[in-house]
């Protein structure tokens, strides 16, 4: 059960092994990896720069993870979020949930992502291939998605 | 020097709020009349055009008191660190 913010990339298989290695009581593992899309609404995206609120970010991520733990019977979970400048195709976020059965693992992973997108203090600035940059607006559908858990 | 009627707080700004205001953080003396987050926004808007620009649409600026999300009606209480930022776009 842990959360991390880092600039460096992560390795999904290595993180899964580190979280669960040797355990035989886990029946279901869901891993979600979010990546930088090379295009968004017709614009070619060269890079995304992720800013965050360092003193609040991990605390908020830990609150979100604790809420997932309280709602579902999870045997393990991990959330890793990258910050700094990322290129198209780079990993941004990793969520791993492990449970005895798949429903809890799937649902908890969806919940964690919905809450990360609407509660964790990260902001994205995109730079297009033409060199223009601008802040990415929050999407209403992310708020709608998060509301299904309330 | 702080008088009994004011208190010093740390203000933090992120993303486009930071860019519009022109600095990532500052320390200010708040008068006792500033009781809520919305009061603080109104008070800041009187400090200069860059604040007016950042808070032109106050409903899209979010706040956290001592690193916890709050609504504009939230009392500042004894909070030491007040952050303003756009809706988050992580994940």
Coordinates of C-alpha atoms in Angstrom, one line a residue:
Chain A
X1 CA 0.0 0.0 0.0
X2 CA 1.9 3.0 -1.1
X3 CA 1.9 6.1 -3.3
X4 CA 4.9 7.8 -5.0
X5 CA 5.6 10.9 -7.1
X6 CA 8.7 10.7 -9.2
X7 CA 10.4 12.2 -12.3
X8 CA 11.9 8.9 -13.5
X9 CA 10.0 6.2 -15.5
X10 CA 8.6 3.1 -13.9
X11 CA 8.6 -0.6 -15.0
X12 CA 5.2 -2.2 -14.6
X13 CA 6.4 -5.7 -14.3
X14 CA 9.1 -4.8 -11.7
X15 CA 6.7 -2.7 -9.7
X16 CA 4.2 -5.6 -9.7
X17 CA 6.8 -8.1 -8.6
X18 CA 8.0 -5.8 -5.8
X19 CA 4.5 -5.3 -4.6
X20 CA 3.3 -8.9 -4.7
X21 CA 6.4 -11.1 -5.1
X22 CA 6.0 -14.4 -3.3
X23 CA 2.4 -13.9 -2.2
X24 CA 0.0 -16.7 -3.0
X25 CA -3.2 -15.3 -1.6
X26 CA -3.7 -12.8 -4.5
X27 CA -6.3 -14.0 -7.1
X28 CA -6.6 -10.8 -9.2
X29 CA -4.1 -8.1 -10.2
X30 CA -5.2 -5.1 -12.2
X31 CA -2.6 -2.7 -13.6
X32 CA -3.4 0.5 -15.3
X33 CA -0.8 2.6 -17.1
X34 CA -1.6 6.1 -18.3
X35 CA 0.6 7.4 -21.2
X36 CA 1.2 10.7 -23.0
X37 CA -0.9 10.7 -26.1
X38 CA 0.8 12.0 -29.3
X39 CA -2.3 13.9 -30.3
X40 CA -5.2 15.6 -28.6
X41 CA -8.3 16.9 -30.4
X42 CA -6.4 17.3 -33.7
X43 CA -3.2 18.8 -32.2
X44 CA 0.0 17.0 -32.4
X45 CA 1.5 16.8 -28.9
X46 CA 5.3 16.7 -28.5
X47 CA 5.5 17.0 -24.8
X48 CA 3.6 17.3 -21.5
X49 CA 5.0 19.1 -18.5
X50 CA 3.5 18.0 -15.2
X51 CA 3.5 20.4 -12.3
X52 CA 2.3 19.5 -8.8
X53 CA 1.9 20.8 -5.3
X54 CA 4.7 18.8 -3.7
X55 CA 3.7 19.1 0.0
X56 CA 0.1 18.2 -0.8
X57 CA 0.4 15.6 -3.6
X58 CA 1.5 12.5 -1.7
X59 CA -0.9 13.3 1.2
X60 CA -3.8 13.6 -1.2
X61 CA -2.8 10.4 -3.0
X62 CA -2.5 8.6 0.3
X63 CA -6.1 9.8 1.3
X64 CA -7.4 8.5 -2.1
X65 CA -5.7 5.2 -1.6
X66 CA -7.0 4.9 2.0
X67 CA -10.5 5.5 0.7
X68 CA -10.0 2.7 -1.9
X69 CA -8.8 0.4 0.9
X70 CA -11.9 1.3 3.0
X71 CA -14.3 0.6 0.1
X72 CA -12.8 -2.6 -1.2
X73 CA -11.0 -5.6 0.2
X74 CA -7.6 -5.0 -1.3
X75 CA -4.6 -7.1 -0.5
X76 CA -2.2 -4.6 -2.0
X77 CA -2.2 -1.4 -4.0
X78 CA 0.3 1.1 -5.5
X79 CA 0.0 4.4 -7.2
X80 CA 3.0 6.0 -9.0
X81 CA 2.7 9.4 -10.7
X82 CA 5.4 11.1 -12.7
X83 CA 6.1 14.9 -12.8
X84 CA 8.4 17.0 -15.0
X85 CA 8.7 17.0 -18.8
X86 CA 7.3 13.9 -20.5
X87 CA 7.3 13.1 -24.3
X88 CA 4.6 11.5 -26.4
X89 CA 4.5 7.8 -25.6
X90 CA 6.0 8.2 -22.1
X91 CA 4.4 6.7 -19.1
X92 CA 2.6 9.2 -16.7
X93 CA 0.8 7.1 -14.1
X94 CA 0.6 3.6 -12.8
X95 CA -2.1 2.0 -10.6
X96 CA -1.8 -1.5 -9.4
X97 CA -4.6 -3.2 -7.3
X98 CA -4.5 -6.7 -6.0
X99 CA -7.4 -8.6 -4.4
X100 CA -8.7 -12.1 -3.9
X101 CA -11.3 -11.6 -6.7
X102 CA -11.3 -9.5 -9.9
X103 CA -14.3 -7.3 -9.1
X104 CA -12.6 -5.5 -6.2
X105 CA -9.4 -5.1 -8.2
X106 CA -11.1 -3.7 -11.3
X107 CA -13.4 -1.4 -9.3
X108 CA -10.7 -0.1 -7.0
X109 CA -8.4 0.7 -10.0
X110 CA -11.2 2.6 -11.7
X111 CA -11.9 4.5 -8.5
X112 CA -8.3 5.3 -7.9
X113 CA -7.9 6.7 -11.4
X114 CA -11.1 8.7 -11.3
X115 CA -10.1 10.3 -7.9
X116 CA -6.5 10.9 -9.0
X117 CA -7.8 12.8 -12.0
X118 CA -10.1 15.0 -10.0
X119 CA -8.4 15.3 -6.5
X120 CA -4.7 14.9 -6.8
X121 CA -3.0 18.3 -7.3
X122 CA -1.3 17.8 -10.7
X123 CA -1.5 20.1 -13.7
X124 CA -0.5 19.4 -17.3
X125 CA 1.0 21.9 -19.7
X126 CA 1.1 20.6 -23.3
X127 CA 3.6 21.6 -26.0
X128 CA 2.5 21.0 -29.6
X129 CA 4.8 19.9 -32.4
X130 CA 4.5 23.5 -33.7
X131 CA 6.0 24.7 -30.4
X132 CA 2.9 26.3 -28.9
X133 CA 2.2 25.6 -25.3
X134 CA -0.8 25.9 -23.0
X135 CA -2.3 24.5 -19.9
X136 CA -4.6 21.5 -20.3
X137 CA -8.2 22.2 -19.1
X138 CA -9.9 19.8 -16.7
X139 CA -12.5 17.7 -18.4
X140 CA -16.1 17.6 -17.3
X141 CA -16.3 13.9 -18.0
X142 CA -13.6 13.3 -15.4
X143 CA -15.8 15.0 -12.8
X144 CA -18.8 13.0 -14.0
X145 CA -16.8 9.7 -13.8
X146 CA -15.7 10.5 -10.2
X147 CA -19.2 11.2 -9.1
X148 CA -20.3 7.6 -9.8
X149 CA -18.4 6.6 -6.6
X150 CA -20.2 9.1 -4.3
Chain B
X1 CA 5.3 43.9 12.5
X2 CA 2.0 42.2 13.0
X3 CA -0.8 43.9 15.0
X4 CA -3.4 41.9 16.8
X5 CA -5.8 42.5 14.0
X6 CA -3.7 40.9 11.3
X7 CA -2.0 37.6 10.8
X8 CA 0.7 36.4 8.4
X9 CA -0.1 33.5 6.0
X10 CA 1.8 31.9 3.2
X11 CA 0.0 31.9 -0.2
X12 CA 0.9 29.4 -2.9
X13 CA 0.0 29.5 -6.6
X14 CA 0.1 26.8 -9.2
X15 CA -0.1 26.3 -13.0
X16 CA -1.8 29.3 -14.8
X17 CA -2.8 30.9 -11.5
X18 CA 1.0 31.1 -10.7
X19 CA 1.8 32.5 -14.2
X20 CA -0.9 35.2 -14.1
X21 CA 0.1 36.3 -10.6
X22 CA 3.8 36.2 -11.5
X23 CA 5.2 34.3 -8.5
X24 CA 4.9 30.9 -7.0
X25 CA 4.4 32.0 -3.4
X26 CA 4.3 35.0 -1.1
X27 CA 3.8 35.9 2.5
X28 CA 1.0 38.4 3.3
X29 CA -0.5 40.1 6.4
X30 CA -4.2 39.4 6.3
X31 CA -6.6 41.8 8.1
X32 CA -9.0 40.2 10.5
X33 CA -11.9 41.1 8.2
X34 CA -10.7 38.4 5.7
X35 CA -12.6 35.4 7.2
X36 CA -13.2 33.0 4.3
X37 CA -11.5 31.8 1.1
X38 CA -13.9 33.9 -0.9
X39 CA -13.0 37.0 1.3
X40 CA -9.3 36.3 0.6
X41 CA -10.0 36.2 -3.2
X42 CA -11.8 39.5 -3.0
X43 CA -9.0 41.0 -0.9
X44 CA -6.3 39.8 -3.3
X45 CA -8.2 41.2 -6.3
X46 CA -7.7 44.7 -4.8
X47 CA -4.0 44.2 -4.7
X48 CA -3.3 44.6 -8.4
X49 CA -4.3 43.8 -11.9
X50 CA -2.4 40.5 -12.0
X51 CA -4.7 39.2 -9.2
X52 CA -7.7 40.5 -11.0
X53 CA -6.6 38.5 -14.0
X54 CA -5.9 35.3 -12.1
X55 CA -9.3 35.5 -10.3
X56 CA -11.3 36.9 -13.2
X57 CA -13.4 33.8 -13.0
X58 CA -13.2 32.9 -9.3
X59 CA -15.4 29.8 -9.8
X60 CA -12.6 28.1 -11.8
X61 CA -9.9 28.7 -9.2
X62 CA -9.7 26.0 -6.5
X63 CA -8.2 26.4 -3.0
X64 CA -6.6 24.3 -0.4
X65 CA -6.1 25.2 3.3
X66 CA -3.1 23.6 4.8
X67 CA -3.0 21.1 1.9
X68 CA -6.7 20.1 2.1
X69 CA -9.2 20.9 -0.7
X70 CA -11.9 23.4 0.5
X71 CA -14.8 25.3 -1.0
X72 CA -14.8 29.2 -1.4
X73 CA -17.1 29.5 1.7
X74 CA -14.6 27.7 3.9
X75 CA -13.4 29.8 6.9
X76 CA -9.7 30.4 6.9
X77 CA -9.5 29.6 10.6
X78 CA -5.9 29.2 11.7
X79 CA -4.6 28.0 8.3
X80 CA -1.0 28.9 7.7
X81 CA -0.7 27.8 4.0
X82 CA -3.4 28.7 1.5
X83 CA -3.0 27.5 -2.1
X84 CA -4.8 28.6 -5.2
X85 CA -4.8 26.6 -8.4
X86 CA -6.8 25.6 -11.5
X87 CA -8.9 22.4 -11.5
X88 CA -6.5 19.5 -11.4
X89 CA -5.5 17.5 -14.6
X90 CA -3.4 14.6 -13.3
X91 CA -3.7 11.0 -14.3

